[in-house]
Amino acid sequence: MILGINGIRLVSDRSGVARCIEAVLKCMGEMDHPFHDIRVYTPKPIPDDIVLPPCARNIVAPSSLPPGLWEQITLPRAHGDRDVLFCPSYIMPIMARCPTLLAHHGSYEGYPQAFSWWTLNKA
């Protein structure tokens, strides 16, 4: 089975989501799972300081689109209808043709006092 991972957060300013992706990948390299191929999709190559486990590889899907459109158009095209797509960065590709797992950051709900009124109400 193939697991695709939206790795776009690994190639920009790395914050909590990128660290989460790195931790998930590290765990995938240390545990039994049903995936024979883990594909970390990014719009450009991931930095050398990010170590992928042997079961994972970086698939570069370049595009001139801005990041939000890359996630909506390029990512689902690159992954196609292969098994499962994991999106740990709040964005669900509407055009995905496969089962898709979305991880949503709950800090807005759990710690609203940490965010400005603007951040909490701009959606």
Short mmCIF file of C-alpha atoms in Angstrom, two decimals:
data_model
loop_
_atom_site.label_atom_id
_atom_site.label_comp_id
_atom_site.label_asym_id
_atom_site.label_seq_id
_atom_site.Cartn_x
_atom_site.Cartn_y
_atom_site.Cartn_z
CA MET A 1 0.00 0.00 0.00
CA ILE A 2 1.19 3.56 -0.75
CA LEU A 3 0.97 6.45 1.68
CA GLY A 4 1.28 9.94 0.27
CA ILE A 5 2.12 12.79 2.63
CA ASN A 6 1.65 16.48 1.89
CA GLY A 7 5.13 17.71 2.84
CA ILE A 8 4.76 21.33 1.72
CA ARG A 9 5.49 22.58 5.25
CA LEU A 10 8.92 20.91 5.10
CA VAL A 11 10.18 23.28 2.39
CA SER A 12 9.18 26.63 3.86
CA ASP A 13 9.77 28.17 7.27
CA ARG A 14 9.48 25.05 9.40
CA SER A 15 7.11 25.40 12.31
CA GLY A 16 5.01 23.00 14.37
CA VAL A 17 3.41 21.25 11.41
CA ALA A 18 6.79 20.55 9.83
CA ARG A 19 8.11 19.18 13.11
CA CYS A 20 5.01 16.99 13.34
CA ILE A 21 5.62 15.63 9.83
CA GLU A 22 9.24 14.90 10.73
CA ALA A 23 8.12 13.05 13.90
CA VAL A 24 5.53 11.02 11.96
CA LEU A 25 8.16 10.05 9.38
CA LYS A 26 10.63 9.06 12.11
CA CYS A 27 7.97 6.86 13.72
CA MET A 28 7.08 5.31 10.36
CA GLY A 29 10.70 4.24 10.05
CA GLU A 30 10.59 2.52 13.44
CA MET A 31 7.23 0.76 13.44
CA ASP A 32 5.33 -1.86 11.51
CA HIS A 33 2.76 -0.44 9.11
CA PRO A 34 1.03 -1.58 5.93
CA PHE A 35 2.81 0.88 3.61
CA HIS A 36 5.53 -0.40 1.30
CA ASP A 37 6.06 3.07 -0.14
CA ILE A 38 5.75 6.43 1.61
CA ARG A 39 5.86 9.40 -0.73
CA VAL A 40 6.49 12.83 0.74
CA TYR A 41 5.22 15.30 -1.87
CA THR A 42 6.77 18.77 -1.98
CA PRO A 43 6.97 21.58 -4.56
CA LYS A 44 10.79 21.62 -4.25
CA PRO A 45 13.35 19.23 -2.73
CA ILE A 46 13.30 18.91 1.04
CA PRO A 47 16.34 20.29 2.89
CA ASP A 48 19.27 17.96 3.56
CA ASP A 49 18.82 18.19 7.34
CA ILE A 50 15.51 16.32 7.12
CA VAL A 51 16.22 12.60 7.22
CA LEU A 52 13.62 10.34 5.67
CA PRO A 53 13.30 6.74 6.83
CA PRO A 54 14.26 4.03 4.31
CA CYS A 55 10.59 3.39 3.51
CA ALA A 56 10.03 7.03 2.44
CA ARG A 57 11.14 9.16 -0.47
CA ASN A 58 10.67 12.74 -1.52
CA ILE A 59 8.57 13.24 -4.65
CA VAL A 60 9.12 16.73 -6.01
CA ALA A 61 6.07 18.04 -7.85
CA PRO A 62 7.22 21.45 -9.08
CA SER A 63 4.70 24.10 -9.96
CA SER A 64 4.52 27.83 -10.53
CA LEU A 65 1.28 27.90 -8.55
CA PRO A 66 1.16 29.53 -5.10
CA PRO A 67 1.25 27.08 -2.15
CA GLY A 68 -2.53 26.98 -1.62
CA LEU A 69 -3.17 26.05 -5.24
CA TRP A 70 -0.25 23.60 -5.23
CA GLU A 71 -2.08 21.73 -2.47
CA GLN A 72 -5.40 21.83 -4.37
CA ILE A 73 -4.18 21.05 -7.89
CA THR A 74 -0.61 19.75 -8.11
CA LEU A 75 -0.63 17.50 -5.02
CA PRO A 76 -3.74 15.49 -5.96
CA ARG A 77 -2.47 15.12 -9.53
CA ALA A 78 0.91 13.88 -8.30
CA HIS A 79 -0.62 11.33 -5.93
CA GLY A 80 -3.50 10.30 -8.19
CA ASP A 81 -5.78 7.59 -6.84
CA ARG A 82 -3.03 5.71 -5.00
CA ASP A 83 -4.19 4.31 -1.65
CA VAL A 84 -4.07 7.01 1.08
CA LEU A 85 -3.10 10.69 1.20
CA PHE A 86 -2.19 12.22 4.58
CA CYS A 87 -2.54 16.00 4.83
CA PRO A 88 -1.15 17.22 8.15
CA SER A 89 -1.28 20.92 7.33
CA TYR A 90 -4.95 21.90 7.63
CA ILE A 91 -5.70 21.64 3.89
CA MET A 92 -7.88 18.97 2.28
CA PRO A 93 -7.40 18.80 -1.49
CA ILE A 94 -10.90 19.00 -2.91
CA MET A 95 -9.75 17.24 -6.10
CA ALA A 96 -8.22 14.23 -4.30
CA ARG A 97 -9.32 10.95 -5.87
CA CYS A 98 -8.25 8.73 -2.99
CA PRO A 99 -9.04 8.33 0.70
CA THR A 100 -7.58 11.38 2.42
CA LEU A 101 -6.75 11.86 6.06
CA LEU A 102 -6.62 15.43 7.35
CA ALA A 103 -4.98 16.49 10.59
CA HIS A 104 -6.50 19.71 11.89
CA HIS A 105 -4.63 21.84 14.37
CA GLY A 106 -6.82 22.24 17.47
CA SER A 107 -4.90 25.00 19.22
CA TYR A 108 -7.41 27.64 18.13
CA GLU A 109 -10.10 25.82 20.08
CA GLY A 110 -7.93 24.60 22.96
CA TYR A 111 -6.01 27.83 23.60
CA PRO A 112 -7.97 30.72 22.08
CA GLN A 113 -6.27 33.18 24.47
CA ALA A 114 -3.00 32.59 22.57
CA PHE A 115 -4.41 34.09 19.36
CA SER A 116 -5.48 37.57 18.34
CA TRP A 117 -9.11 38.38 17.63
CA TRP A 118 -8.14 38.79 13.96
CA THR A 119 -6.60 35.34 13.73
CA LEU A 120 -9.58 33.69 15.40
CA ASN A 121 -12.18 35.48 13.24
CA LYS A 122 -10.64 35.77 9.77
CA ALA A 123 -12.03 32.47 8.50
#
